């Protein structure tokens, strides 16, 4: 998660890292204040509450994923390409924005009933709807077999949202290899004709570069 300028950015960066490492409930403002050499009042001045920091983390992180995918949609048009792009985007964010991704995924239900988290729920729904739309489009054009599209989308996102538990970027498996394995299993279960599945389940497939470009554009806009 690129740092915002000034003390506010330092506070949010520390909060994101603590939530990724400890979880939301075990993250407290006092520890952040001690680490940064400031008073708790300074943090409260900038954010008000710990819940507000979580909301900002979630909104920023989810909005970046959506923006990256919408950019990718301008370059990838087929349903199977887009489903593969969703998978690789999720995996690559595990590396490129590791702390924000882990913090967001481990706290997916935190404050879910809080009215202040309405925008976060909306962004999560939009990510889900992108997947539903592409599975439905694939079924309607005869590319995918007939499935319950809502349940298929839930299966995919459930798998991707749980990845933070077992995927370690320092392991020997690259994010591209992990993404390709997900593509092989998930698209393999959808495609009516699997003849070209190996092309889409290739860690070096062209669309993976498209995904990387789009993520770079939203996470490092000044570069």
Short mmCIF file of N, CA, C and O in Angstrom, two decimals, residues 78-198:
data_model
loop_
_atom_site.label_atom_id
_atom_site.label_comp_id
_atom_site.label_asym_id
_atom_site.label_seq_id
_atom_site.Cartn_x
_atom_site.Cartn_y
_atom_site.Cartn_z
N UNK A 78 -12.32 -11.55 -23.61
CA UNK A 78 -12.99 -12.84 -23.51
C UNK A 78 -13.22 -13.22 -22.05
O UNK A 78 -12.39 -12.91 -21.18
N UNK A 79 -14.34 -13.88 -21.74
CA UNK A 79 -14.62 -14.26 -20.36
C UNK A 79 -13.52 -15.08 -19.69
O UNK A 79 -13.21 -14.87 -18.52
N UNK A 80 -12.92 -16.02 -20.43
CA UNK A 80 -11.88 -16.84 -19.81
C UNK A 80 -10.62 -16.02 -19.52
O UNK A 80 -9.95 -16.23 -18.51
N UNK A 81 -10.32 -15.04 -20.38
CA UNK A 81 -9.19 -14.15 -20.12
C UNK A 81 -9.44 -13.32 -18.86
O UNK A 81 -8.55 -13.13 -18.03
N UNK A 82 -10.66 -12.84 -18.73
CA UNK A 82 -10.99 -11.98 -17.61
C UNK A 82 -11.03 -12.75 -16.29
O UNK A 82 -10.61 -12.24 -15.25
N UNK A 83 -11.54 -13.97 -16.32
CA UNK A 83 -11.52 -14.79 -15.10
C UNK A 83 -10.08 -15.07 -14.69
O UNK A 83 -9.72 -14.97 -13.51
N UNK A 84 -9.24 -15.39 -15.66
CA UNK A 84 -7.82 -15.62 -15.37
C UNK A 84 -7.17 -14.35 -14.82
O UNK A 84 -6.33 -14.42 -13.92
N UNK A 85 -7.58 -13.20 -15.33
CA UNK A 85 -7.03 -11.92 -14.85
C UNK A 85 -7.46 -11.65 -13.41
O UNK A 85 -6.67 -11.13 -12.61
N UNK A 86 -8.69 -11.97 -13.07
CA UNK A 86 -9.16 -11.81 -11.69
C UNK A 86 -8.29 -12.65 -10.74
O UNK A 86 -7.87 -12.19 -9.68
N UNK A 87 -8.03 -13.88 -11.13
CA UNK A 87 -7.21 -14.77 -10.31
C UNK A 87 -5.81 -14.21 -10.13
O UNK A 87 -5.30 -14.08 -9.01
N UNK A 88 -5.16 -13.84 -11.23
CA UNK A 88 -3.79 -13.36 -11.14
C UNK A 88 -3.69 -12.01 -10.43
O UNK A 88 -2.71 -11.76 -9.72
N UNK A 89 -4.70 -11.18 -10.58
CA UNK A 89 -4.69 -9.91 -9.85
C UNK A 89 -4.70 -10.16 -8.36
O UNK A 89 -3.93 -9.56 -7.59
N UNK A 90 -5.56 -11.07 -7.92
CA UNK A 90 -5.65 -11.38 -6.51
C UNK A 90 -4.34 -11.95 -5.98
O UNK A 90 -3.87 -11.58 -4.89
N UNK A 91 -3.71 -12.84 -6.74
CA UNK A 91 -2.46 -13.45 -6.29
C UNK A 91 -1.33 -12.42 -6.27
O UNK A 91 -0.56 -12.35 -5.31
N UNK A 92 -1.23 -11.61 -7.31
CA UNK A 92 -0.14 -10.64 -7.38
C UNK A 92 -0.25 -9.57 -6.30
O UNK A 92 0.78 -9.07 -5.80
N UNK A 93 -1.46 -9.20 -5.91
CA UNK A 93 -1.61 -8.26 -4.82
C UNK A 93 -1.07 -8.84 -3.52
O UNK A 93 -0.67 -8.09 -2.62
N UNK A 94 -1.04 -10.17 -3.40
CA UNK A 94 -0.46 -10.81 -2.23
C UNK A 94 1.02 -10.46 -2.07
O UNK A 94 1.57 -10.50 -0.96
N UNK A 95 1.66 -10.12 -3.18
CA UNK A 95 3.09 -9.78 -3.16
C UNK A 95 3.30 -8.27 -3.22
O UNK A 95 4.03 -7.70 -2.42
N UNK A 96 2.61 -7.63 -4.16
CA UNK A 96 2.85 -6.22 -4.43
C UNK A 96 2.35 -5.32 -3.30
O UNK A 96 2.98 -4.31 -2.96
N UNK A 97 1.21 -5.68 -2.71
CA UNK A 97 0.69 -4.95 -1.55
C UNK A 97 0.40 -5.96 -0.43
O UNK A 97 -0.73 -6.13 0.01
N UNK A 98 1.45 -6.62 0.01
CA UNK A 98 1.31 -7.76 0.92
C UNK A 98 0.58 -7.39 2.22
O UNK A 98 -0.40 -8.04 2.58
N UNK A 99 1.04 -6.38 2.92
CA UNK A 99 0.43 -6.06 4.21
C UNK A 99 -1.04 -5.67 4.06
O UNK A 99 -1.89 -6.12 4.83
N UNK A 100 -1.33 -4.83 3.09
CA UNK A 100 -2.71 -4.39 2.90
C UNK A 100 -3.61 -5.56 2.51
O UNK A 100 -4.75 -5.66 2.97
N UNK A 101 -3.10 -6.46 1.67
CA UNK A 101 -3.89 -7.61 1.24
C UNK A 101 -4.17 -8.54 2.40
O UNK A 101 -5.32 -8.97 2.61
N UNK A 102 -3.14 -8.87 3.18
CA UNK A 102 -3.33 -9.76 4.32
C UNK A 102 -4.27 -9.13 5.34
O UNK A 102 -5.19 -9.78 5.86
N UNK A 103 -4.05 -7.84 5.64
CA UNK A 103 -4.90 -7.15 6.61
C UNK A 103 -6.36 -7.15 6.17
O UNK A 103 -7.27 -7.40 6.96
N UNK A 104 -6.59 -6.89 4.90
CA UNK A 104 -7.95 -6.85 4.38
C UNK A 104 -8.60 -8.22 4.40
O UNK A 104 -9.76 -8.37 4.80
N UNK A 105 -7.86 -9.25 3.99
CA UNK A 105 -8.45 -10.57 3.88
C UNK A 105 -8.70 -11.21 5.24
O UNK A 105 -9.70 -11.89 5.43
N UNK A 106 -7.81 -10.99 6.20
CA UNK A 106 -8.01 -11.62 7.50
C UNK A 106 -9.13 -10.94 8.28
O UNK A 106 -9.68 -11.52 9.22
N UNK A 107 -9.50 -9.73 7.90
CA UNK A 107 -10.55 -9.00 8.61
C UNK A 107 -11.79 -8.81 7.73
O UNK A 107 -12.51 -7.84 7.84
N UNK A 108 -12.04 -9.78 6.85
CA UNK A 108 -13.10 -9.64 5.85
C UNK A 108 -14.48 -9.43 6.48
O UNK A 108 -15.34 -8.76 5.91
N UNK A 109 -14.72 -9.97 7.68
CA UNK A 109 -16.04 -9.81 8.30
C UNK A 109 -16.01 -8.80 9.45
O UNK A 109 -17.04 -8.55 10.07
N UNK A 110 -14.84 -8.21 9.71
CA UNK A 110 -14.73 -7.27 10.81
C UNK A 110 -15.60 -6.04 10.54
O UNK A 110 -15.55 -5.44 9.47
N UNK A 111 -16.43 -5.69 11.48
CA UNK A 111 -17.31 -4.51 11.38
C UNK A 111 -18.25 -4.60 10.18
O UNK A 111 -18.68 -3.57 9.64
N UNK A 112 -18.57 -5.82 9.76
CA UNK A 112 -19.38 -5.97 8.54
C UNK A 112 -20.78 -5.39 8.68
O UNK A 112 -21.42 -5.06 7.68
N UNK A 113 -21.26 -5.27 9.91
CA UNK A 113 -22.60 -4.70 10.12
C UNK A 113 -22.57 -3.21 10.45
O UNK A 113 -23.62 -2.61 10.67
N UNK A 114 -21.38 -2.64 10.50
CA UNK A 114 -21.24 -1.23 10.84
C UNK A 114 -21.70 -0.38 9.66
O UNK A 114 -21.20 -0.54 8.54
N UNK A 115 -22.65 0.54 9.85
CA UNK A 115 -23.10 1.40 8.75
C UNK A 115 -21.95 2.17 8.10
O UNK A 115 -22.00 2.48 6.91
N UNK A 116 -20.90 2.46 8.88
CA UNK A 116 -19.76 3.20 8.34
C UNK A 116 -18.98 2.39 7.31
O UNK A 116 -18.19 2.94 6.55
N UNK A 117 -19.18 1.06 7.31
CA UNK A 117 -18.47 0.19 6.37
C UNK A 117 -19.28 -0.08 5.11
O UNK A 117 -18.96 -0.99 4.35
N UNK A 118 -20.29 0.70 4.86
CA UNK A 118 -21.16 0.49 3.71
C UNK A 118 -20.38 0.53 2.40
O UNK A 118 -20.60 -0.28 1.50
N UNK A 119 -19.47 1.49 2.27
CA UNK A 119 -18.70 1.60 1.03
C UNK A 119 -17.78 0.40 0.84
O UNK A 119 -17.57 -0.07 -0.27
N UNK A 120 -17.24 -0.13 1.94
CA UNK A 120 -16.40 -1.33 1.86
C UNK A 120 -17.22 -2.50 1.34
O UNK A 120 -16.79 -3.24 0.45
N UNK A 121 -18.42 -2.67 1.87
CA UNK A 121 -19.29 -3.77 1.40
C UNK A 121 -19.64 -3.58 -0.06
O UNK A 121 -19.70 -4.55 -0.83
N UNK A 122 -19.85 -2.34 -0.46
CA UNK A 122 -20.18 -2.07 -1.87
C UNK A 122 -19.01 -2.45 -2.78
O UNK A 122 -19.21 -3.06 -3.85
N UNK A 123 -17.80 -2.12 -2.39
CA UNK A 123 -16.64 -2.45 -3.20
C UNK A 123 -16.44 -3.97 -3.29
O UNK A 123 -16.13 -4.49 -4.36
N UNK A 124 -16.64 -4.68 -2.18
CA UNK A 124 -16.54 -6.14 -2.22
C UNK A 124 -17.60 -6.73 -3.15
O UNK A 124 -17.33 -7.66 -3.91
N UNK A 125 -18.81 -6.18 -3.09
CA UNK A 125 -19.88 -6.65 -3.97
C UNK A 125 -19.52 -6.41 -5.44
O UNK A 125 -19.81 -7.25 -6.30
N UNK A 126 -18.89 -5.28 -5.73
CA UNK A 126 -18.53 -4.98 -7.11
C UNK A 126 -17.48 -5.96 -7.63
O UNK A 126 -17.54 -6.38 -8.80
N UNK A 127 -16.53 -6.34 -6.79
CA UNK A 127 -15.55 -7.34 -7.20
C UNK A 127 -16.24 -8.68 -7.48
O UNK A 127 -15.92 -9.36 -8.46
N UNK A 128 -17.17 -9.04 -6.61
CA UNK A 128 -17.92 -10.27 -6.80
C UNK A 128 -18.74 -10.22 -8.09
O UNK A 128 -18.80 -11.20 -8.85
N UNK A 129 -19.34 -9.07 -8.36
CA UNK A 129 -20.19 -8.93 -9.55
C UNK A 129 -19.38 -9.02 -10.83
O UNK A 129 -19.87 -9.54 -11.84
N UNK A 130 -18.14 -8.54 -10.81
CA UNK A 130 -17.29 -8.69 -12.00
C UNK A 130 -17.12 -10.17 -12.34
O UNK A 130 -17.19 -10.56 -13.51
N UNK A 131 -16.90 -10.98 -11.32
CA UNK A 131 -16.72 -12.41 -11.53
C UNK A 131 -18.01 -13.06 -12.01
O UNK A 131 -18.01 -13.85 -12.96
N UNK A 132 -19.12 -12.73 -11.38
CA UNK A 132 -20.42 -13.27 -11.77
C UNK A 132 -20.71 -12.93 -13.22
O UNK A 132 -21.15 -13.79 -14.02
N UNK A 133 -20.48 -11.67 -13.60
CA UNK A 133 -20.76 -11.23 -14.97
C UNK A 133 -19.96 -12.02 -16.00
O UNK A 133 -20.49 -12.38 -17.06
N UNK A 134 -18.69 -12.29 -15.71
CA UNK A 134 -17.85 -12.99 -16.68
C UNK A 134 -18.19 -14.47 -16.76
O UNK A 134 -18.15 -15.06 -17.84
N UNK A 135 -18.53 -15.07 -15.63
CA UNK A 135 -18.95 -16.48 -15.68
C UNK A 135 -20.26 -16.58 -16.46
O UNK A 135 -20.42 -17.47 -17.32
N UNK A 136 -21.18 -15.67 -16.19
CA UNK A 136 -22.46 -15.69 -16.91
C UNK A 136 -22.24 -15.47 -18.41
O UNK A 136 -22.85 -16.15 -19.24
N UNK A 137 -21.36 -14.54 -18.76
CA UNK A 137 -21.09 -14.27 -20.17
C UNK A 137 -20.50 -15.51 -20.84
O UNK A 137 -20.84 -15.84 -21.98
N UNK A 138 -19.63 -16.23 -20.13
CA UNK A 138 -19.04 -17.43 -20.69
C UNK A 138 -20.06 -18.54 -20.90
O UNK A 138 -20.02 -19.27 -21.89
N UNK A 139 -21.02 -18.65 -19.97
CA UNK A 139 -22.09 -19.64 -20.11
C UNK A 139 -22.98 -19.28 -21.30
O UNK A 139 -23.32 -20.14 -22.14
N UNK A 140 -23.35 -18.02 -21.40
CA UNK A 140 -24.28 -17.58 -22.44
C UNK A 140 -23.70 -17.70 -23.85
O UNK A 140 -24.44 -17.93 -24.81
N UNK A 141 -22.38 -17.55 -23.97
CA UNK A 141 -21.77 -17.64 -25.31
C UNK A 141 -21.32 -19.06 -25.64
O UNK A 141 -20.77 -19.31 -26.72
N UNK A 142 -21.56 -20.01 -24.74
CA UNK A 142 -21.22 -21.40 -25.00
C UNK A 142 -19.77 -21.75 -24.71
O UNK A 142 -19.31 -22.84 -25.06
N UNK A 143 -19.04 -20.87 -24.05
CA UNK A 143 -17.65 -21.14 -23.70
C UNK A 143 -17.56 -21.97 -22.42
O UNK A 143 -16.75 -22.88 -22.32
N UNK A 144 -18.42 -21.66 -21.45
CA UNK A 144 -18.44 -22.37 -20.18
C UNK A 144 -19.66 -23.27 -20.11
O UNK A 144 -20.70 -22.98 -20.71
N UNK A 145 -19.55 -24.33 -19.35
CA UNK A 145 -20.71 -25.18 -19.13
C UNK A 145 -21.70 -24.46 -18.20
O UNK A 145 -21.34 -23.51 -17.51
N UNK A 146 -22.92 -24.92 -18.19
CA UNK A 146 -23.95 -24.29 -17.38
C UNK A 146 -23.70 -24.58 -15.90
O UNK A 146 -23.64 -25.73 -15.49
N UNK A 147 -23.55 -23.52 -15.11
CA UNK A 147 -23.32 -23.66 -13.68
C UNK A 147 -24.15 -22.59 -12.96
O UNK A 147 -24.67 -21.66 -13.57
N UNK A 148 -24.26 -22.72 -11.65
CA UNK A 148 -24.84 -21.67 -10.84
C UNK A 148 -23.76 -20.59 -10.73
O UNK A 148 -22.77 -20.74 -10.00
N UNK A 149 -23.94 -19.49 -11.45
CA UNK A 149 -22.86 -18.51 -11.57
C UNK A 149 -22.54 -17.84 -10.24
O UNK A 149 -21.38 -17.53 -9.95
N UNK A 150 -23.57 -17.60 -9.43
CA UNK A 150 -23.33 -16.96 -8.13
C UNK A 150 -22.49 -17.86 -7.22
O UNK A 150 -21.55 -17.41 -6.58
N UNK A 151 -22.84 -19.15 -7.18
CA UNK A 151 -22.08 -20.08 -6.34
C UNK A 151 -20.67 -20.28 -6.88
O UNK A 151 -19.71 -20.39 -6.09
N UNK A 152 -20.52 -20.32 -8.19
CA UNK A 152 -19.18 -20.48 -8.78
C UNK A 152 -18.30 -19.28 -8.41
O UNK A 152 -17.12 -19.44 -8.07
N UNK A 153 -18.88 -18.08 -8.46
CA UNK A 153 -18.12 -16.89 -8.09
C UNK A 153 -17.74 -16.91 -6.61
O UNK A 153 -16.63 -16.54 -6.23
N UNK A 154 -18.66 -17.37 -5.77
CA UNK A 154 -18.37 -17.47 -4.34
C UNK A 154 -17.26 -18.48 -4.07
O UNK A 154 -16.40 -18.27 -3.21
N UNK A 155 -17.26 -19.57 -4.81
CA UNK A 155 -16.21 -20.58 -4.65
C UNK A 155 -14.85 -19.98 -4.99
O UNK A 155 -13.86 -20.20 -4.27
N UNK A 156 -14.81 -19.22 -6.08
CA UNK A 156 -13.54 -18.62 -6.48
C UNK A 156 -13.06 -17.61 -5.46
O UNK A 156 -11.91 -17.67 -4.99
N UNK A 157 -13.92 -16.67 -5.07
CA UNK A 157 -13.51 -15.63 -4.14
C UNK A 157 -13.22 -16.19 -2.76
O UNK A 157 -12.32 -15.71 -2.06
N UNK A 158 -13.94 -17.24 -2.36
CA UNK A 158 -13.64 -17.87 -1.08
C UNK A 158 -12.22 -18.43 -1.07
O UNK A 158 -11.50 -18.30 -0.08
N UNK A 159 -11.81 -19.04 -2.18
CA UNK A 159 -10.46 -19.58 -2.29
C UNK A 159 -9.41 -18.48 -2.29
O UNK A 159 -8.38 -18.57 -1.61
N UNK A 160 -9.67 -17.43 -3.04
CA UNK A 160 -8.70 -16.35 -3.16
C UNK A 160 -8.57 -15.57 -1.85
O UNK A 160 -7.46 -15.17 -1.47
N UNK A 161 -9.69 -15.36 -1.16
CA UNK A 161 -9.65 -14.60 0.09
C UNK A 161 -8.95 -15.37 1.21
O UNK A 161 -8.51 -14.76 2.20
N UNK A 162 -8.82 -16.66 1.09
CA UNK A 162 -8.18 -17.47 2.11
C UNK A 162 -6.69 -17.66 1.84
O UNK A 162 -5.96 -18.23 2.63
N UNK A 163 -6.22 -17.14 0.73
CA UNK A 163 -4.84 -17.40 0.30
C UNK A 163 -3.80 -16.86 1.27
O UNK A 163 -2.71 -17.41 1.40
N UNK A 164 -4.12 -15.78 1.98
CA UNK A 164 -3.15 -15.18 2.89
C UNK A 164 -2.69 -16.16 3.97
O UNK A 164 -1.59 -16.03 4.51
N UNK A 165 -3.52 -17.18 4.26
CA UNK A 165 -3.19 -18.14 5.32
C UNK A 165 -2.01 -19.03 4.92
O UNK A 165 -1.18 -19.38 5.76
N UNK A 166 -1.94 -19.38 3.64
CA UNK A 166 -0.94 -20.37 3.24
C UNK A 166 0.08 -19.88 2.23
O UNK A 166 1.17 -20.46 2.10
N UNK A 167 -0.23 -18.79 1.51
CA UNK A 167 0.71 -18.34 0.48
C UNK A 167 1.75 -17.39 1.08
O UNK A 167 1.40 -16.36 1.65
N UNK A 168 3.02 -17.76 0.93
CA UNK A 168 4.13 -16.94 1.40
C UNK A 168 4.97 -16.55 0.19
O UNK A 168 5.56 -17.42 -0.46
N UNK A 169 5.05 -15.26 -0.13
CA UNK A 169 5.83 -14.83 -1.30
C UNK A 169 7.29 -15.25 -1.25
O UNK A 169 7.96 -15.28 -2.29
N UNK A 170 7.80 -15.58 -0.06
CA UNK A 170 9.20 -15.99 0.07
C UNK A 170 9.40 -17.47 -0.29
O UNK A 170 10.53 -17.93 -0.40
N UNK A 171 8.31 -18.22 -0.46
CA UNK A 171 8.42 -19.63 -0.83
C UNK A 171 8.93 -19.77 -2.26
O UNK A 171 9.02 -18.80 -3.02
N UNK A 172 9.19 -20.99 -2.64
CA UNK A 172 9.75 -21.25 -3.98
C UNK A 172 8.71 -21.05 -5.08
O UNK A 172 9.06 -20.79 -6.23
N UNK A 173 7.42 -21.15 -4.74
CA UNK A 173 6.38 -20.97 -5.76
C UNK A 173 6.18 -19.49 -6.04
O UNK A 173 5.92 -18.70 -5.13
N UNK A 174 6.28 -19.09 -7.30
CA UNK A 174 6.08 -17.69 -7.66
C UNK A 174 4.58 -17.39 -7.68
O UNK A 174 3.75 -18.31 -7.82
N UNK A 175 4.18 -16.10 -7.57
CA UNK A 175 2.76 -15.79 -7.67
C UNK A 175 2.18 -16.19 -9.02
O UNK A 175 1.01 -16.59 -9.10
N UNK A 176 2.99 -16.11 -10.07
CA UNK A 176 2.51 -16.53 -11.39
C UNK A 176 2.21 -18.03 -11.43
O UNK A 176 1.23 -18.47 -12.05
N UNK A 177 3.04 -18.82 -10.76
CA UNK A 177 2.80 -20.26 -10.71
C UNK A 177 1.55 -20.57 -9.89
O UNK A 177 0.75 -21.44 -10.27
N UNK A 178 1.37 -19.87 -8.79
CA UNK A 178 0.17 -20.09 -7.97
C UNK A 178 -1.07 -19.67 -8.76
O UNK A 178 -2.07 -20.40 -8.79
N UNK A 179 -1.01 -18.51 -9.42
CA UNK A 179 -2.15 -18.07 -10.22
C UNK A 179 -2.47 -19.05 -11.33
O UNK A 179 -3.65 -19.35 -11.59
N UNK A 180 -1.43 -19.57 -11.99
CA UNK A 180 -1.66 -20.53 -13.08
C UNK A 180 -2.33 -21.79 -12.57
O UNK A 180 -3.19 -22.38 -13.25
N UNK A 181 -1.96 -22.24 -11.37
CA UNK A 181 -2.58 -23.44 -10.80
C UNK A 181 -4.06 -23.19 -10.52
O UNK A 181 -4.91 -24.07 -10.76
N UNK A 182 -4.39 -22.00 -10.02
CA UNK A 182 -5.80 -21.65 -9.79
C UNK A 182 -6.57 -21.59 -11.11
O UNK A 182 -7.70 -22.07 -11.20
N UNK A 183 -5.95 -21.01 -12.12
CA UNK A 183 -6.59 -20.92 -13.44
C UNK A 183 -6.85 -22.32 -13.98
O UNK A 183 -7.94 -22.61 -14.51
N UNK A 184 -5.87 -23.21 -13.85
CA UNK A 184 -6.01 -24.57 -14.36
C UNK A 184 -7.21 -25.28 -13.74
O UNK A 184 -8.01 -25.91 -14.45
N UNK A 185 -7.36 -25.15 -12.42
CA UNK A 185 -8.45 -25.85 -11.73
C UNK A 185 -9.79 -25.16 -11.97
O UNK A 185 -10.78 -25.83 -12.31
N UNK A 186 -9.83 -23.83 -11.83
CA UNK A 186 -11.12 -23.15 -11.92
C UNK A 186 -11.62 -23.08 -13.36
O UNK A 186 -12.77 -23.46 -13.63
N UNK A 187 -10.78 -22.64 -14.30
CA UNK A 187 -11.23 -22.62 -15.69
C UNK A 187 -11.43 -24.04 -16.22
O UNK A 187 -12.32 -24.29 -17.03
N UNK A 188 -10.61 -24.97 -15.73
CA UNK A 188 -10.78 -26.36 -16.14
C UNK A 188 -12.15 -26.90 -15.78
O UNK A 188 -12.70 -27.77 -16.46
N UNK A 189 -12.72 -26.40 -14.69
CA UNK A 189 -14.06 -26.83 -14.28
C UNK A 189 -15.18 -26.10 -15.02
O UNK A 189 -16.33 -26.52 -14.94
N UNK A 190 -14.84 -25.02 -15.72
CA UNK A 190 -15.86 -24.24 -16.43
C UNK A 190 -15.88 -24.48 -17.94
O UNK A 190 -16.94 -24.52 -18.55
N UNK A 191 -14.70 -24.61 -18.53
CA UNK A 191 -14.61 -24.67 -19.99
C UNK A 191 -15.26 -25.92 -20.56
O UNK A 191 -15.03 -27.03 -20.07
N UNK A 192 -16.05 -25.75 -21.60
CA UNK A 192 -16.59 -26.90 -22.32
C UNK A 192 -15.52 -27.56 -23.16
O UNK A 192 -15.49 -28.78 -23.32
N UNK A 193 -14.65 -26.75 -23.75
CA UNK A 193 -13.55 -27.25 -24.57
C UNK A 193 -12.24 -26.89 -23.87
O UNK A 193 -11.88 -25.72 -23.77
N UNK A 194 -11.55 -27.89 -23.36
CA UNK A 194 -10.33 -27.63 -22.59
C UNK A 194 -9.07 -27.69 -23.45
O UNK A 194 -7.96 -27.70 -22.92
N UNK A 195 -9.23 -27.70 -24.76
CA UNK A 195 -8.09 -27.89 -25.66
C UNK A 195 -7.01 -26.85 -25.42
O UNK A 195 -5.82 -27.16 -25.46
N UNK A 196 -7.41 -25.60 -25.18
CA UNK A 196 -6.42 -24.53 -25.01
C UNK A 196 -6.23 -24.14 -23.54
O UNK A 196 -5.66 -23.09 -23.25
N UNK A 197 -6.69 -24.99 -22.63
CA UNK A 197 -6.57 -24.64 -21.21
C UNK A 197 -5.11 -24.40 -20.81
O UNK A 197 -4.82 -23.48 -20.05
N UNK A 198 -4.20 -25.22 -21.34
CA UNK A 198 -2.79 -25.06 -20.96
C UNK A 198 -2.26 -23.68 -21.35
O UNK A 198 -1.35 -23.16 -20.70
#
